[in-house]
XYZ file of C-alpha atoms in Angstrom:
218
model
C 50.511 72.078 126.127
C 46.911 70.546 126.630
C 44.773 69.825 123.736
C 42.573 72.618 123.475
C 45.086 74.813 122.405
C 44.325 74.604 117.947
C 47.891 74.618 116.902
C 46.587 73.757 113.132
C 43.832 75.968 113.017
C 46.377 79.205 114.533
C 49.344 78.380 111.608
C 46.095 78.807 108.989
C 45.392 82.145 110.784
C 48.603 83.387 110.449
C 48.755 82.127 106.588
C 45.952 83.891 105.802
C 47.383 87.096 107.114
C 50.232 87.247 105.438
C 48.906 85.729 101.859
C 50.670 82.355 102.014
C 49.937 78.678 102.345
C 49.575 76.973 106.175
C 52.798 74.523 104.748
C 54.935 77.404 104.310
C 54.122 79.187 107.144
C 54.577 75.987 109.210
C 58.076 75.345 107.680
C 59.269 78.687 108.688
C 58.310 78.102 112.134
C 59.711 74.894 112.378
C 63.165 76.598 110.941
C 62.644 80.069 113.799
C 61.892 77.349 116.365
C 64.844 75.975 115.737
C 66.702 78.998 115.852
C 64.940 79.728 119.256
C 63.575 77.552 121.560
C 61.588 79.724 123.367
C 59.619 80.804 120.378
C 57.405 77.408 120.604
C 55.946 78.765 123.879
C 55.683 82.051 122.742
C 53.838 80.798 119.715
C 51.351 78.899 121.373
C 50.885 81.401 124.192
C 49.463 83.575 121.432
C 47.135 81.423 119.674
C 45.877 80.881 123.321
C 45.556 84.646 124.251
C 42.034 86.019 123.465
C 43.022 90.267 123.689
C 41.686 93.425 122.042
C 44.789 94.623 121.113
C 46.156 93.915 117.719
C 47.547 94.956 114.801
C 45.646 97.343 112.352
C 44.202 96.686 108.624
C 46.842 98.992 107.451
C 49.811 97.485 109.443
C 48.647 94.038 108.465
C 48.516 95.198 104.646
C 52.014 96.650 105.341
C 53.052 93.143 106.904
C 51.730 91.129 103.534
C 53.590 93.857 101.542
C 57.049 92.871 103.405
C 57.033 89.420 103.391
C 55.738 89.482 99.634
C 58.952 91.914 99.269
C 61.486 89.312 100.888
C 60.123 86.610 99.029
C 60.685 88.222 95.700
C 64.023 90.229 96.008
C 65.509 88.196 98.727
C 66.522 91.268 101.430
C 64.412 93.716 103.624
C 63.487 97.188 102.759
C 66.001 100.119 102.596
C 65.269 103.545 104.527
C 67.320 105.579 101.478
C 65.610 103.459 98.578
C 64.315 105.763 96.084
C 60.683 104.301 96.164
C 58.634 106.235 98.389
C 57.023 103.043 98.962
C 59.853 100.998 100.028
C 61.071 103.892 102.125
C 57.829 103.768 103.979
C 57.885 100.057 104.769
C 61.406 100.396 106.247
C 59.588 102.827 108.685
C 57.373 100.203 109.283
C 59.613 97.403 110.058
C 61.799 99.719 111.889
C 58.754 100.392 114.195
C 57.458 96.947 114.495
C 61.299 96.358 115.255
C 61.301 98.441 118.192
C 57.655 97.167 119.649
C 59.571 93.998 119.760
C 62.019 94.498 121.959
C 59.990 96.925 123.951
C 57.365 93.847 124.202
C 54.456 95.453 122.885
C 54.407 94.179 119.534
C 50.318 93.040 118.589
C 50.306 88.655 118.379
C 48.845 88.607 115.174
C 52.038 91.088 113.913
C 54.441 89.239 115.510
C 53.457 85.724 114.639
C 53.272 86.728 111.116
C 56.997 88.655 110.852
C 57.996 85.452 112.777
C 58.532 83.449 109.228
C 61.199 85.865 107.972
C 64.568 84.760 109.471
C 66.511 87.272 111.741
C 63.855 89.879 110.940
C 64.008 91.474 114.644
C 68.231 91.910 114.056
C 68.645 94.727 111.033
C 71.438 93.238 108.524
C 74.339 94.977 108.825
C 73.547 97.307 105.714
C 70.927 98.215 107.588
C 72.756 99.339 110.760
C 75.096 100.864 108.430
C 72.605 102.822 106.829
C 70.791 103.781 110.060
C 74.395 105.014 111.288
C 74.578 107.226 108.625
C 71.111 108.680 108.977
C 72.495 109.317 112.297
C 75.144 111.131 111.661
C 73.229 113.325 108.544
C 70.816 114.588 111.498
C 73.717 115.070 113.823
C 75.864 117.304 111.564
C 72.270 119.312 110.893
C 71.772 119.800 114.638
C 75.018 120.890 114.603
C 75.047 123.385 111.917
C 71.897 124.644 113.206
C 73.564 125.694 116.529
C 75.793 128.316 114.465
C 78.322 126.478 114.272
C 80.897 126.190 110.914
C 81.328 123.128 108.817
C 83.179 120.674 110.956
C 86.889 119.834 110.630
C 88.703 116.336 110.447
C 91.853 117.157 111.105
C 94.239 115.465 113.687
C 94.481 118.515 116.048
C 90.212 119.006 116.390
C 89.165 116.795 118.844
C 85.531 115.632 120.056
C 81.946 116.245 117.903
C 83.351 118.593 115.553
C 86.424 115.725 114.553
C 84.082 112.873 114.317
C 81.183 114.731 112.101
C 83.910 116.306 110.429
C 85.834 112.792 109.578
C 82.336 111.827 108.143
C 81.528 114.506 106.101
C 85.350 114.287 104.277
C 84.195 110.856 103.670
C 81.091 111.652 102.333
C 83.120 114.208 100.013
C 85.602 111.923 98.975
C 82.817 109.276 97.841
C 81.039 111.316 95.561
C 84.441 112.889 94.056
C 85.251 109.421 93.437
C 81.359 108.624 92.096
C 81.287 106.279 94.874
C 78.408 108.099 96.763
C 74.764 106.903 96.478
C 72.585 109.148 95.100
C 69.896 109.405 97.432
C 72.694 110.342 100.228
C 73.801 112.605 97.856
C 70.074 114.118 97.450
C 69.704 114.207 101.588
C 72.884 116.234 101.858
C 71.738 118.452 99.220
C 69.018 119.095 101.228
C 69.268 118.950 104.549
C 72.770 120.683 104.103
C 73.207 123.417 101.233
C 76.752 124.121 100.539
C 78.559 120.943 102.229
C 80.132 120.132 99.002
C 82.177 123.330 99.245
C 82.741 123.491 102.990
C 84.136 126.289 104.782
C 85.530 129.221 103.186
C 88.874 130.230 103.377
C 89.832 132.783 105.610
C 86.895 131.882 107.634
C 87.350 131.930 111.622
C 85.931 128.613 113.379
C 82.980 130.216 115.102
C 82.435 128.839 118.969
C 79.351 127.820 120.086
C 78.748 126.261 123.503
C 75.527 124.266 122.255
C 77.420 122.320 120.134
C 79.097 120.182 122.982
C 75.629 118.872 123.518
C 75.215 117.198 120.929
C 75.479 113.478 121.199
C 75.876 110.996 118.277
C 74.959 108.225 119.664
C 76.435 104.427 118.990
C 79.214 104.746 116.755
Protein backbone atom coordinates (compact mmCIF):
# COMPACT_ATOMS: atom_id res chain seq x y z
CA UNK A 1 0.00 0.00 0.00
CA UNK A 2 1.53 3.58 -0.60
CA UNK A 3 2.01 5.90 2.20
CA UNK A 4 -0.82 8.07 2.12
CA UNK A 5 -3.06 5.60 3.17
CA UNK A 6 -3.20 6.63 7.58
CA UNK A 7 -3.27 3.13 8.83
CA UNK A 8 -2.71 4.67 12.57
CA UNK A 9 -4.95 7.39 12.35
CA UNK A 10 -8.03 4.72 10.75
CA UNK A 11 -7.41 1.94 13.90
CA UNK A 12 -8.07 5.34 16.28
CA UNK A 13 -11.26 5.88 14.19
CA UNK A 14 -12.50 2.68 14.63
CA UNK A 15 -11.54 2.78 18.58
CA UNK A 16 -13.38 5.60 19.05
CA UNK A 17 -16.46 4.05 17.59
CA UNK A 18 -16.72 1.30 19.42
CA UNK A 19 -15.49 2.86 23.02
CA UNK A 20 -12.10 1.14 23.23
CA UNK A 21 -8.41 1.90 23.13
CA UNK A 22 -6.42 2.06 19.43
CA UNK A 23 -4.06 -1.04 21.23
CA UNK A 24 -6.94 -3.19 21.58
CA UNK A 25 -8.51 -2.57 18.57
CA UNK A 26 -5.16 -3.11 16.78
CA UNK A 27 -4.60 -6.50 18.57
CA UNK A 28 -7.85 -7.79 17.38
CA UNK A 29 -7.01 -7.03 13.94
CA UNK A 30 -3.78 -8.40 14.03
CA UNK A 31 -5.56 -11.79 15.54
CA UNK A 32 -8.80 -11.49 12.39
CA UNK A 33 -5.90 -10.85 10.00
CA UNK A 34 -4.55 -13.74 10.91
CA UNK A 35 -7.54 -15.64 10.68
CA UNK A 36 -8.02 -14.10 7.13
CA UNK A 37 -5.69 -12.84 4.92
CA UNK A 38 -7.73 -11.00 2.83
CA UNK A 39 -9.06 -8.87 5.61
CA UNK A 40 -5.68 -6.63 5.51
CA UNK A 41 -6.79 -5.38 2.06
CA UNK A 42 -10.16 -5.10 2.92
CA UNK A 43 -9.16 -3.06 5.92
CA UNK A 44 -7.16 -0.65 4.26
CA UNK A 45 -9.44 -0.39 1.24
CA UNK A 46 -11.83 1.17 3.73
CA UNK A 47 -9.84 3.62 5.51
CA UNK A 48 -9.03 4.67 1.84
CA UNK A 49 -12.72 4.88 0.61
CA UNK A 50 -14.18 8.43 1.08
CA UNK A 51 -18.39 7.37 0.59
CA UNK A 52 -21.68 8.76 1.91
CA UNK A 53 -22.92 5.70 2.93
CA UNK A 54 -22.46 4.55 6.44
CA UNK A 55 -23.71 3.32 9.35
CA UNK A 56 -26.29 5.33 11.49
CA UNK A 57 -25.94 7.00 15.17
CA UNK A 58 -28.30 4.40 16.32
CA UNK A 59 -26.62 1.34 14.63
CA UNK A 60 -23.27 2.61 15.79
CA UNK A 61 -24.72 2.95 19.50
CA UNK A 62 -26.08 -0.60 18.91
CA UNK A 63 -22.46 -1.68 17.68
CA UNK A 64 -20.72 -0.13 21.11
CA UNK A 65 -23.57 -1.91 23.00
CA UNK A 66 -22.42 -5.46 21.43
CA UNK A 67 -18.98 -5.40 21.70
CA UNK A 68 -19.34 -3.88 25.36
CA UNK A 69 -21.76 -7.10 25.73
CA UNK A 70 -19.02 -9.69 24.47
CA UNK A 71 -16.48 -8.18 26.45
CA UNK A 72 -18.34 -8.57 29.67
CA UNK A 73 -20.28 -11.94 29.41
CA UNK A 74 -18.04 -13.56 26.95
CA UNK A 75 -20.88 -14.78 24.09
CA UNK A 76 -23.17 -12.83 21.59
CA UNK A 77 -26.71 -11.91 22.13
CA UNK A 78 -29.62 -14.45 22.22
CA UNK A 79 -32.90 -13.88 20.00
CA UNK A 80 -35.14 -15.77 23.00
CA UNK A 81 -33.26 -13.86 25.94
CA UNK A 82 -35.76 -12.45 28.17
CA UNK A 83 -34.33 -8.81 27.98
CA UNK A 84 -36.11 -6.93 25.50
CA UNK A 85 -32.90 -5.31 25.07
CA UNK A 86 -30.75 -8.17 24.34
CA UNK A 87 -33.46 -9.55 22.11
CA UNK A 88 -33.23 -6.42 20.07
CA UNK A 89 -29.47 -6.47 19.57
CA UNK A 90 -29.66 -10.08 18.29
CA UNK A 91 -31.91 -8.45 15.57
CA UNK A 92 -29.27 -6.23 15.04
CA UNK A 93 -26.40 -8.48 14.62
CA UNK A 94 -28.55 -10.80 12.75
CA UNK A 95 -29.07 -7.91 10.22
CA UNK A 96 -25.62 -6.58 10.10
CA UNK A 97 -24.94 -10.46 9.63
CA UNK A 98 -26.79 -10.66 6.54
CA UNK A 99 -25.45 -7.09 4.97
CA UNK A 100 -22.26 -8.97 5.22
CA UNK A 101 -22.57 -11.55 3.14
CA UNK A 102 -24.85 -9.68 0.85
CA UNK A 103 -21.79 -7.03 0.67
CA UNK A 104 -23.52 -4.07 1.69
CA UNK A 105 -22.51 -3.80 5.12
CA UNK A 106 -21.48 0.35 5.90
CA UNK A 107 -17.12 0.44 6.44
CA UNK A 108 -17.34 2.09 9.54
CA UNK A 109 -19.88 -1.06 10.80
CA UNK A 110 -17.89 -3.53 9.50
CA UNK A 111 -14.46 -2.44 10.57
CA UNK A 112 -15.73 -2.06 13.99
CA UNK A 113 -17.64 -5.79 14.33
CA UNK A 114 -14.29 -6.86 12.72
CA UNK A 115 -12.56 -7.16 16.44
CA UNK A 116 -15.04 -9.78 17.67
CA UNK A 117 -13.79 -13.21 16.46
CA UNK A 118 -16.11 -15.32 14.13
CA UNK A 119 -18.79 -12.66 14.57
CA UNK A 120 -20.10 -13.06 10.77
CA UNK A 121 -20.54 -17.24 11.58
CA UNK A 122 -23.57 -17.51 14.40
CA UNK A 123 -22.26 -20.13 17.17
CA UNK A 124 -23.94 -23.07 16.92
CA UNK A 125 -26.51 -22.13 19.79
CA UNK A 126 -27.29 -19.63 17.70
CA UNK A 127 -28.15 -21.67 14.56
CA UNK A 128 -29.83 -23.88 16.91
CA UNK A 129 -31.93 -21.33 18.20
CA UNK A 130 -32.66 -19.72 14.80
CA UNK A 131 -33.76 -23.41 13.71
CA UNK A 132 -36.16 -23.47 16.20
CA UNK A 133 -37.62 -20.05 15.53
CA UNK A 134 -37.99 -21.63 12.26
CA UNK A 135 -39.82 -24.27 12.92
CA UNK A 136 -42.26 -22.20 15.73
CA UNK A 137 -43.32 -19.98 12.55
CA UNK A 138 -43.59 -23.02 10.38
CA UNK A 139 -45.97 -25.06 12.59
CA UNK A 140 -48.06 -21.46 12.88
CA UNK A 141 -48.27 -21.20 9.09
CA UNK A 142 -49.32 -24.45 9.24
CA UNK A 143 -52.02 -24.35 11.72
CA UNK A 144 -53.20 -21.30 10.15
CA UNK A 145 -53.98 -23.18 6.87
CA UNK A 146 -56.73 -25.32 8.86
CA UNK A 147 -54.89 -27.80 9.34
CA UNK A 148 -54.84 -30.17 12.86
CA UNK A 149 -51.94 -30.43 15.21
CA UNK A 150 -49.31 -32.38 13.38
CA UNK A 151 -48.47 -36.05 13.99
CA UNK A 152 -44.98 -37.80 14.55
CA UNK A 153 -45.72 -40.99 14.02
CA UNK A 154 -43.81 -43.50 11.72
CA UNK A 155 -46.67 -43.93 9.16
CA UNK A 156 -47.17 -39.70 8.52
CA UNK A 157 -44.79 -38.77 6.18
CA UNK A 158 -43.57 -35.19 4.85
CA UNK A 159 -44.38 -31.50 6.72
CA UNK A 160 -46.88 -32.79 8.97
CA UNK A 161 -44.07 -35.76 10.37
CA UNK A 162 -41.27 -33.37 10.68
CA UNK A 163 -43.32 -30.37 12.57
CA UNK A 164 -44.99 -33.01 14.28
CA UNK A 165 -41.54 -34.83 15.51
CA UNK A 166 -40.72 -31.24 16.80
CA UNK A 167 -43.55 -30.35 18.58
CA UNK A 168 -43.44 -34.06 20.64
CA UNK A 169 -40.08 -32.82 21.44
CA UNK A 170 -41.00 -29.65 22.52
CA UNK A 171 -43.71 -31.57 24.76
CA UNK A 172 -41.49 -33.96 26.11
CA UNK A 173 -38.96 -31.07 27.28
CA UNK A 174 -41.19 -29.19 29.28
CA UNK A 175 -42.84 -32.52 30.87
CA UNK A 176 -39.42 -33.24 31.79
CA UNK A 177 -38.77 -29.27 32.95
CA UNK A 178 -36.21 -29.33 30.36
CA UNK A 179 -37.91 -26.59 28.17
CA UNK A 180 -36.77 -22.92 28.33
CA UNK A 181 -39.14 -20.70 29.39
CA UNK A 182 -39.24 -18.16 26.89
CA UNK A 183 -39.93 -21.13 24.21
CA UNK A 184 -42.36 -22.12 26.46
CA UNK A 185 -43.94 -18.40 26.52
CA UNK A 186 -43.71 -18.28 22.38
CA UNK A 187 -45.68 -21.50 22.15
CA UNK A 188 -48.11 -20.23 24.53
CA UNK A 189 -48.62 -17.64 22.32
CA UNK A 190 -48.22 -18.08 19.04
CA UNK A 191 -49.95 -21.58 19.57
CA UNK A 192 -52.89 -21.88 22.24
CA UNK A 193 -53.61 -25.39 23.09
CA UNK A 194 -50.30 -27.25 21.76
CA UNK A 195 -49.72 -28.61 25.13
CA UNK A 196 -52.87 -30.71 24.77
CA UNK A 197 -52.74 -31.50 21.06
CA UNK A 198 -55.38 -33.04 19.15
CA UNK A 199 -58.41 -34.38 20.60
CA UNK A 200 -59.37 -37.74 20.54
CA UNK A 201 -61.74 -38.86 18.18
CA UNK A 202 -60.71 -36.04 16.06
CA UNK A 203 -60.45 -36.73 12.11
CA UNK A 204 -57.02 -35.38 10.53
CA UNK A 205 -58.51 -32.56 8.51
CA UNK A 206 -56.85 -32.22 4.73
CA UNK A 207 -55.77 -29.20 3.52
CA UNK A 208 -53.96 -28.78 0.20
CA UNK A 209 -52.10 -25.46 1.40
CA UNK A 210 -50.30 -27.20 3.77
CA UNK A 211 -47.94 -29.01 1.20
CA UNK A 212 -46.62 -25.56 0.55
CA UNK A 213 -45.16 -24.97 3.23
CA UNK A 214 -41.42 -25.20 3.26
CA UNK A 215 -39.17 -25.39 6.39
CA UNK A 216 -36.31 -24.52 5.16
CA UNK A 217 -32.56 -25.90 6.21
CA UNK A 218 -33.03 -28.54 8.58
Amino acid sequence: MGPDVPRRPYRGQIANLVGAAPKTVAYHLAIARAADPELHDAHESAAALKTSHGESAQGLERMRQLMAMVQERGRYPSRTAESTAERTLAAWLQRRREDARAGTLAPACRDGLAVLPGWQTPPRTDADEARWHDRLEALVVYRDAGNDWPRHKVTVAGLEHDLGVWLHSQRAKLHRGELDGAKEQALDEALPGWQAGRQRGRKPRENGAAASISLGKP
